[in-house]
PDB file of C-alpha atoms in Angstrom:
ATOM      1  CA  ASP A   1      86.615-108.373  60.271  1.00 62.00           C
ATOM      2  CA  THR A   2      88.025-107.215  63.609  1.00 71.00           C
ATOM      3  CA  ALA A   3      85.248-106.634  66.136  1.00 93.00           C
ATOM      4  CA  VAL A   4      86.669-103.452  67.717  1.00 96.00           C
ATOM      5  CA  SER A   5      89.295-101.652  65.674  1.00 96.00           C
ATOM      6  CA  GLN A   6      91.186 -98.508  66.548  1.00 96.00           C
ATOM      7  CA  THR A   7      93.705 -96.416  64.647  1.00 96.00           C
ATOM      8  CA  PRO A   8      96.489 -95.608  64.752  1.00 97.00           C
ATOM      9  CA  LYS A   9      98.265 -98.413  66.585  1.00 96.00           C
ATOM     10  CA  TYR A  10     101.231 -96.190  67.403  1.00 97.00           C
ATOM     11  CA  LEU A  11     101.297 -92.429  67.801  1.00 97.00           C
ATOM     12  CA  VAL A  12     104.518 -90.514  68.495  1.00 97.00           C
ATOM     13  CA  THR A  13     104.212 -86.761  68.828  1.00 97.00           C
ATOM     14  CA  GLN A  14     105.659 -83.660  70.429  1.00 97.00           C
ATOM     15  CA  MET A  15     104.367 -81.920  73.536  1.00 97.00           C
ATOM     16  CA  GLY A  16     101.749 -79.316  72.753  1.00 97.00           C
ATOM     17  CA  ASN A  17     100.434 -81.035  69.637  1.00 97.00           C
ATOM     18  CA  ASP A  18      96.822 -82.108  69.072  1.00 97.00           C
ATOM     19  CA  LYS A  19      96.043 -85.688  68.030  1.00 97.00           C
ATOM     20  CA  SER A  20      93.072 -87.970  67.482  1.00 97.00           C
ATOM     21  CA  ILE A  21      92.453 -91.682  67.899  1.00 98.00           C
ATOM     22  CA  LYS A  22      89.587 -93.368  66.064  1.00 97.00           C
ATOM     23  CA  CYS A  23      87.566 -96.390  67.107  1.00 97.00           C
ATOM     24  CA  GLU A  24      84.944 -98.443  65.308  1.00 97.00           C
ATOM     25  CA  GLN A  25      83.035-101.546  66.372  1.00 97.00           C
ATOM     26  CA  ASN A  26      81.039-103.899  64.170  1.00 96.00           C
ATOM     27  CA  LEU A  27      79.428-105.896  66.975  1.00 94.00           C
ATOM     28  CA  GLY A  28      76.204-103.908  66.968  1.00 92.00           C
ATOM     29  CA  HIS A  29      76.884-102.778  70.556  1.00 92.00           C
ATOM     30  CA  ASP A  30      75.347 -99.569  71.809  1.00 90.00           C
ATOM     31  CA  THR A  31      77.934 -98.661  74.449  1.00 92.00           C
ATOM     32  CA  MET A  32      81.533 -97.675  73.804  1.00 94.00           C
ATOM     33  CA  TYR A  33      84.367 -96.692  76.119  1.00 95.00           C
ATOM     34  CA  TRP A  34      87.835 -95.236  76.304  1.00 96.00           C
ATOM     35  CA  TYR A  35      90.253 -96.724  78.825  1.00 96.00           C
ATOM     36  CA  LYS A  36      93.775 -95.520  79.634  1.00 96.00           C
ATOM     37  CA  GLN A  37      96.505 -98.006  80.601  1.00 97.00           C
ATOM     38  CA  ASP A  38      99.545 -96.376  82.150  1.00 94.00           C
ATOM     39  CA  SER A  39     103.130 -97.612  82.318  1.00 92.00           C
ATOM     40  CA  LYS A  40     102.304 -99.690  85.408  1.00 92.00           C
ATOM     41  CA  LYS A  41      99.557-101.464  83.454  1.00 92.00           C
ATOM     42  CA  PHE A  42      96.800 -99.836  85.499  1.00 94.00           C
ATOM     43  CA  LEU A  43      93.528 -99.737  83.505  1.00 95.00           C
ATOM     44  CA  LYS A  44      91.240 -96.803  84.180  1.00 93.00           C
ATOM     45  CA  ILE A  45      88.033 -95.772  82.487  1.00 93.00           C
ATOM     46  CA  MET A  46      87.974 -92.324  80.924  1.00 94.00           C
ATOM     47  CA  PHE A  47      84.655 -92.063  79.081  1.00 92.00           C
ATOM     48  CA  SER A  48      81.607 -94.103  78.210  1.00 91.00           C
ATOM     49  CA  TYR A  49      78.994 -93.401  75.549  1.00 91.00           C
ATOM     50  CA  ASN A  50      75.623 -95.090  75.132  1.00 89.00           C
ATOM     51  CA  ASN A  51      73.952 -94.515  71.783  1.00 86.00           C
ATOM     52  CA  LYS A  52      76.020 -91.368  71.178  1.00 84.00           C
ATOM     53  CA  GLU A  53      75.238 -89.984  74.627  1.00 88.00           C
ATOM     54  CA  LEU A  54      77.994 -89.393  77.191  1.00 89.00           C
ATOM     55  CA  ILE A  55      77.220 -91.348  80.354  1.00 88.00           C
ATOM     56  CA  ILE A  56      80.591 -91.630  82.136  1.00 85.00           C
ATOM     57  CA  ASN A  57      83.197 -88.887  82.340  1.00 85.00           C
ATOM     58  CA  GLU A  58      85.855 -89.740  84.873  1.00 85.00           C
ATOM     59  CA  THR A  59      87.509 -86.478  85.902  1.00 77.00           C
ATOM     60  CA  VAL A  60      89.551 -86.423  82.743  1.00 86.00           C
ATOM     61  CA  PRO A  61      91.220 -83.091  81.841  1.00 90.00           C
ATOM     62  CA  ASN A  62      89.121 -81.154  79.360  1.00 91.00           C
ATOM     63  CA  ARG A  63      92.008 -81.417  76.890  1.00 95.00           C
ATOM     64  CA  PHE A  64      90.472 -84.821  76.177  1.00 95.00           C
ATOM     65  CA  SER A  65      87.298 -84.646  74.114  1.00 94.00           C
ATOM     66  CA  PRO A  66      85.449 -87.765  72.984  1.00 94.00           C
ATOM     67  CA  LYS A  67      83.093 -87.663  70.046  1.00 93.00           C
ATOM     68  CA  SER A  68      80.583 -90.279  68.989  1.00 93.00           C
ATOM     69  CA  PRO A  69      79.114 -89.582  65.515  1.00 92.00           C
ATOM     70  CA  ASP A  70      77.066 -92.799  65.739  1.00 92.00           C
ATOM     71  CA  LYS A  71      76.853 -95.761  68.046  1.00 90.00           C
ATOM     72  CA  ALA A  72      79.478 -97.706  66.072  1.00 95.00           C
ATOM     73  CA  HIS A  73      82.158 -95.028  66.364  1.00 96.00           C
ATOM     74  CA  LEU A  74      83.865 -93.307  69.264  1.00 96.00           C
ATOM     75  CA  ASN A  75      86.816 -91.027  68.651  1.00 96.00           C
ATOM     76  CA  LEU A  76      89.153 -89.378  71.134  1.00 97.00           C
ATOM     77  CA  HIS A  77      90.724 -86.006  70.477  1.00 97.00           C
ATOM     78  CA  ILE A  78      93.515 -84.755  72.706  1.00 96.00           C
ATOM     79  CA  ASN A  79      94.613 -81.115  72.711  1.00 96.00           C
ATOM     80  CA  SER A  80      97.907 -79.694  73.934  1.00 97.00           C
ATOM     81  CA  LEU A  81      99.494 -83.059  74.605  1.00 97.00           C
ATOM     82  CA  GLU A  82     101.606 -83.428  77.754  1.00 96.00           C
ATOM     83  CA  LEU A  83     104.314 -85.909  78.718  1.00 96.00           C
ATOM     84  CA  GLY A  84     101.938 -87.509  81.232  1.00 94.00           C
ATOM     85  CA  ASP A  85      99.514 -88.392  78.471  1.00 96.00           C
ATOM     86  CA  SER A  86     101.883 -91.097  77.271  1.00 97.00           C
ATOM     87  CA  ALA A  87     100.039 -94.390  77.726  1.00 97.00           C
ATOM     88  CA  VAL A  88      98.143 -97.059  75.844  1.00 98.00           C
ATOM     89  CA  TYR A  89      94.569 -96.020  75.065  1.00 98.00           C
ATOM     90  CA  PHE A  90      92.034 -98.789  74.613  1.00 98.00           C
ATOM     91  CA  CYS A  91      88.650 -98.452  73.031  1.00 97.00           C
ATOM     92  CA  ALA A  92      86.024-100.990  74.102  1.00 96.00           C
ATOM     93  CA  SER A  93      82.372-101.794  73.542  1.00 94.00           C
ATOM     94  CA  SER A  94      79.573-103.710  75.222  1.00 92.00           C
ATOM     95  CA  GLN A  95      75.854-104.258  74.809  1.00 87.00           C
ATOM     96  CA  ALA A  96      73.887-102.560  77.572  1.00 75.00           C
ATOM     97  CA  GLY A  97      70.989-104.557  78.932  1.00 69.00           C
ATOM     98  CA  VAL A  98      72.532-107.854  77.832  1.00 66.00           C
ATOM     99  CA  ASP A  99      75.684-108.139  79.874  1.00 69.00           C
ATOM    100  CA  GLU A 100      78.665-106.087  80.867  1.00 80.00           C
ATOM    101  CA  LYS A 101      81.275-108.003  78.877  1.00 89.00           C
ATOM    102  CA  LEU A 102      83.802-105.603  77.400  1.00 93.00           C
ATOM    103  CA  PHE A 103      85.361-106.186  74.010  1.00 95.00           C
ATOM    104  CA  PHE A 104      88.589-104.215  73.704  1.00 97.00           C
ATOM    105  CA  GLY A 105      90.310-102.813  70.653  1.00 97.00           C
ATOM    106  CA  SER A 106      93.994-103.533  70.086  1.00 95.00           C
ATOM    107  CA  GLY A 107      95.101-100.287  71.710  1.00 97.00           C
ATOM    108  CA  THR A 108      96.938 -97.143  70.639  1.00 98.00           C
ATOM    109  CA  GLN A 109     100.393 -96.630  72.105  1.00 97.00           C
ATOM    110  CA  LEU A 110     100.748 -92.855  72.525  1.00 97.00           C
ATOM    111  CA  SER A 111     104.238 -91.480  73.170  1.00 97.00           C
ATOM    112  CA  VAL A 112     104.581 -87.772  73.867  1.00 97.00           C
ATOM    113  CA  LEU A 113     108.154 -86.491  73.521  1.00 96.00           C
TER     114      LEU A 113
ATOM    115  CA  GLY B   1      83.335 -94.983  94.476  1.00 80.00           C
ATOM    116  CA  GLU B   2      84.438 -98.558  94.153  1.00 87.00           C
ATOM    117  CA  ASN B   3      88.009 -99.573  94.999  1.00 93.00           C
ATOM    118  CA  VAL B   4      89.501-102.926  93.980  1.00 96.00           C
ATOM    119  CA  GLU B   5      92.716-104.322  95.435  1.00 97.00           C
ATOM    120  CA  GLN B   6      94.525-107.235  93.810  1.00 98.00           C
ATOM    121  CA  HIS B   7      97.244-109.554  95.090  1.00 97.00           C
ATOM    122  CA  PRO B   8      99.868-110.668  94.378  1.00 97.00           C
ATOM    123  CA  SER B   9     101.342-108.256  91.849  1.00 97.00           C
ATOM    124  CA  THR B  10     103.592-111.000  90.479  1.00 98.00           C
ATOM    125  CA  LEU B  11     103.215-114.768  90.649  1.00 98.00           C
ATOM    126  CA  SER B  12     105.600-117.404  89.404  1.00 98.00           C
ATOM    127  CA  VAL B  13     104.566-121.073  89.262  1.00 98.00           C
ATOM    128  CA  GLN B  14     105.877-124.267  87.764  1.00 97.00           C
ATOM    129  CA  GLU B  15     104.042-125.715  84.794  1.00 97.00           C
ATOM    130  CA  GLY B  16     101.285-127.996  86.022  1.00 97.00           C
ATOM    131  CA  ASP B  17     100.892-126.230  89.360  1.00 97.00           C
ATOM    132  CA  SER B  18      97.868-124.175  90.373  1.00 98.00           C
ATOM    133  CA  ALA B  19      97.760-120.388  90.562  1.00 98.00           C
ATOM    134  CA  VAL B  20      95.481-118.272  92.720  1.00 98.00           C
ATOM    135  CA  ILE B  21      94.934-114.521  92.398  1.00 98.00           C
ATOM    136  CA  LYS B  22      92.875-112.654  94.973  1.00 98.00           C
ATOM    137  CA  CYS B  23      90.891-109.424  94.861  1.00 98.00           C
ATOM    138  CA  THR B  24      88.921-107.430  97.386  1.00 98.00           C
ATOM    139  CA  TYR B  25      86.352-104.754  96.671  1.00 97.00           C
ATOM    140  CA  SER B  26      85.052-101.940  98.818  1.00 96.00           C
ATOM    141  CA  ASP B  27      81.417-101.405  97.829  1.00 94.00           C
ATOM    142  CA  SER B  28      79.097-104.187  98.972  1.00 93.00           C
ATOM    143  CA  ALA B  29      76.587-103.173  96.267  1.00 91.00           C
ATOM    144  CA  SER B  30      78.940-104.322  93.472  1.00 92.00           C
ATOM    145  CA  ASN B  31      77.298-107.175  91.608  1.00 91.00           C
ATOM    146  CA  TYR B  32      79.499-108.097  88.651  1.00 92.00           C
ATOM    147  CA  PHE B  33      83.079-109.404  88.820  1.00 95.00           C
ATOM    148  CA  PRO B  34      84.938-110.208  85.596  1.00 96.00           C
ATOM    149  CA  TRP B  35      88.510-111.355  85.072  1.00 98.00           C
ATOM    150  CA  TYR B  36      90.552-110.230  82.076  1.00 98.00           C
ATOM    151  CA  LYS B  37      93.758-111.699  80.678  1.00 98.00           C
ATOM    152  CA  GLN B  38      96.229-109.488  78.863  1.00 98.00           C
ATOM    153  CA  GLU B  39      99.115-111.058  77.006  1.00 97.00           C
ATOM    154  CA  LEU B  40     102.173-108.941  76.296  1.00 95.00           C
ATOM    155  CA  GLY B  41     101.372-106.247  73.760  1.00 93.00           C
ATOM    156  CA  LYS B  42      97.798-107.453  73.313  1.00 95.00           C
ATOM    157  CA  ARG B  43      94.347-106.291  74.345  1.00 97.00           C
ATOM    158  CA  PRO B  44      92.667-107.414  77.580  1.00 97.00           C
ATOM    159  CA  GLN B  45      90.277-110.284  76.972  1.00 97.00           C
ATOM    160  CA  LEU B  46      87.532-111.591  79.228  1.00 96.00           C
ATOM    161  CA  ILE B  47      88.251-115.102  80.487  1.00 97.00           C
ATOM    162  CA  ILE B  48      85.546-115.604  83.105  1.00 97.00           C
ATOM    163  CA  ASP B  49      83.023-113.575  85.076  1.00 95.00           C
ATOM    164  CA  ILE B  50      80.715-114.078  88.037  1.00 94.00           C
ATOM    165  CA  ARG B  51      77.667-112.291  89.375  1.00 91.00           C
ATOM    166  CA  SER B  52      76.832-111.626  92.989  1.00 89.00           C
ATOM    167  CA  ASN B  53      74.059-114.244  93.083  1.00 89.00           C
ATOM    168  CA  VAL B  54      76.575-117.029  92.405  1.00 87.00           C
ATOM    169  CA  GLY B  55      79.328-118.282  94.706  1.00 91.00           C
ATOM    170  CA  GLU B  56      81.482-120.151  92.224  1.00 95.00           C
ATOM    171  CA  LYS B  57      81.854-120.600  88.492  1.00 95.00           C
ATOM    172  CA  LYS B  58      84.119-122.919  86.557  1.00 97.00           C
ATOM    173  CA  ASP B  59      85.235-123.098  82.956  1.00 95.00           C
ATOM    174  CA  GLN B  60      87.677-125.927  82.233  1.00 96.00           C
ATOM    175  CA  ARG B  61      90.924-125.077  84.066  1.00 97.00           C
ATOM    176  CA  ILE B  62      89.685-121.707  85.294  1.00 98.00           C
ATOM    177  CA  ALA B  63      87.398-121.063  88.236  1.00 98.00           C
ATOM    178  CA  VAL B  64      86.284-117.988  90.125  1.00 98.00           C
ATOM    179  CA  THR B  65      84.937-117.879  93.674  1.00 97.00           C
ATOM    180  CA  LEU B  66      83.075-115.028  95.336  1.00 97.00           C
ATOM    181  CA  ASN B  67      82.643-114.344  99.044  1.00 96.00           C
ATOM    182  CA  LYS B  68      80.160-111.484  99.338  1.00 94.00           C
ATOM    183  CA  THR B  69      80.391-111.311 103.108  1.00 94.00           C
ATOM    184  CA  ALA B  70      84.118-110.742 103.014  1.00 95.00           C
ATOM    185  CA  LYS B  71      83.912-108.781  99.755  1.00 96.00           C
ATOM    186  CA  HIS B  72      86.561-110.773  98.006  1.00 96.00           C
ATOM    187  CA  PHE B  73      86.804-112.934  94.924  1.00 97.00           C
ATOM    188  CA  SER B  74      89.530-115.143  93.551  1.00 98.00           C
ATOM    189  CA  LEU B  75      90.714-116.616  90.272  1.00 98.00           C
ATOM    190  CA  HIS B  76      91.975-120.187  90.296  1.00 98.00           C
ATOM    191  CA  ILE B  77      93.927-121.660  87.404  1.00 98.00           C
ATOM    192  CA  THR B  78      94.722-125.360  87.590  1.00 97.00           C
ATOM    193  CA  GLU B  79      97.294-127.341  85.604  1.00 98.00           C
ATOM    194  CA  THR B  80      98.994-124.155  84.464  1.00 98.00           C
ATOM    195  CA  GLN B  81     100.624-124.053  81.044  1.00 97.00           C
ATOM    196  CA  PRO B  82     103.187-121.652  79.556  1.00 96.00           C
ATOM    197  CA  GLU B  83     100.438-119.979  77.506  1.00 96.00           C
ATOM    198  CA  ASP B  84      98.760-118.953  80.763  1.00 98.00           C
ATOM    199  CA  SER B  85     101.624-116.480  81.282  1.00 98.00           C
ATOM    200  CA  ALA B  86     100.069-113.004  81.108  1.00 98.00           C
ATOM    201  CA  VAL B  87      98.783-110.145  83.240  1.00 98.00           C
ATOM    202  CA  TYR B  88      95.447-110.905  84.879  1.00 98.00           C
ATOM    203  CA  PHE B  89      93.050-108.173  85.975  1.00 98.00           C
ATOM    204  CA  CYS B  90      90.079-108.484  88.261  1.00 98.00           C
ATOM    205  CA  ALA B  91      87.314-105.896  88.123  1.00 96.00           C
ATOM    206  CA  ALA B  92      84.061-104.968  89.810  1.00 94.00           C
ATOM    207  CA  SER B  93      81.066-102.923  88.816  1.00 90.00           C
ATOM    208  CA  LEU B  94      78.050-101.471  90.556  1.00 86.00           C
ATOM    209  CA  PRO B  95      74.506-101.885  89.253  1.00 81.00           C
ATOM    210  CA  GLY B  96      73.172 -98.982  87.236  1.00 75.00           C
ATOM    211  CA  GLY B  97      76.586 -97.417  86.949  1.00 65.00           C
ATOM    212  CA  GLY B  98      76.660 -97.410  83.166  1.00 69.00           C
ATOM    213  CA  ASN B  99      78.853-100.509  83.307  1.00 75.00           C
ATOM    214  CA  LYS B 100      81.708 -98.635  84.933  1.00 83.00           C
ATOM    215  CA  LEU B 101      84.285-101.331  85.637  1.00 89.00           C
ATOM    216  CA  THR B 102      86.865-100.616  88.315  1.00 92.00           C
ATOM    217  CA  PHE B 103      89.948-102.702  87.657  1.00 95.00           C
ATOM    218  CA  GLY B 104      92.474-104.131  90.069  1.00 97.00           C
ATOM    219  CA  THR B 105      96.146-103.335  89.602  1.00 96.00           C
ATOM    220  CA  GLY B 106      96.929-106.581  87.776  1.00 97.00           C
ATOM    221  CA  THR B 107      98.917-109.743  88.486  1.00 98.00           C
ATOM    222  CA  GLN B 108     101.816-110.748  86.268  1.00 98.00           C
ATOM    223  CA  LEU B 109     101.639-114.552  86.101  1.00 98.00           C
ATOM    224  CA  LYS B 110     104.681-116.428  84.853  1.00 98.00           C
ATOM    225  CA  VAL B 111     104.443-120.161  84.249  1.00 98.00           C
ATOM    226  CA  GLU B 112     107.895-121.696  84.165  1.00 95.00           C
ATOM    227  CA  LEU B 113     108.818-124.917  82.393  1.00 90.00           C
TER     228      LEU B 113
END
């Protein structure tokens, strides 16, 4: 009964391919996020959704497209993958209006060859 | 936007000693300052947080102090143990920003026996 779960855990793919990462939370939170952690461990927000509505979009290339079918799910689709996309992608959730505590998923290690 | 600097990037201490990690932020309107711990290959997890209306907060061996005038905050770990070895991230967020956390660059803490 993992609180924030994301799949797959590892993703190895060729340049130019399209891939998706899925995230689900069972905490009843209404806000979900995608963070990117690069090889130097730097954590940077990419997107944030509140109740299926996009509220933060941090100058991410439009090859990255988040989709939130409902407030418990936030998926990330990446088109035309590039070498520089290799990183760990973390999904997270929080409850707006209560506090800002983030609960992270276990991460997806994306390797673009 | 907000900018968070974190020092040192690596910190090695003997078991039982104290460890201090420092962060500075740029936007004086920031009002929420969490600290996350990330063990190797794991997800970041919140260990303590502080709001701008509080100067200090303590939870067992961990404490955080905030100096709003100087715009810096620090994490203090006393009686360090080997299981404290991890990467620690500070972060800051502005009010009304959709809970957009800006993270510091991380501190690799190693507690040696």
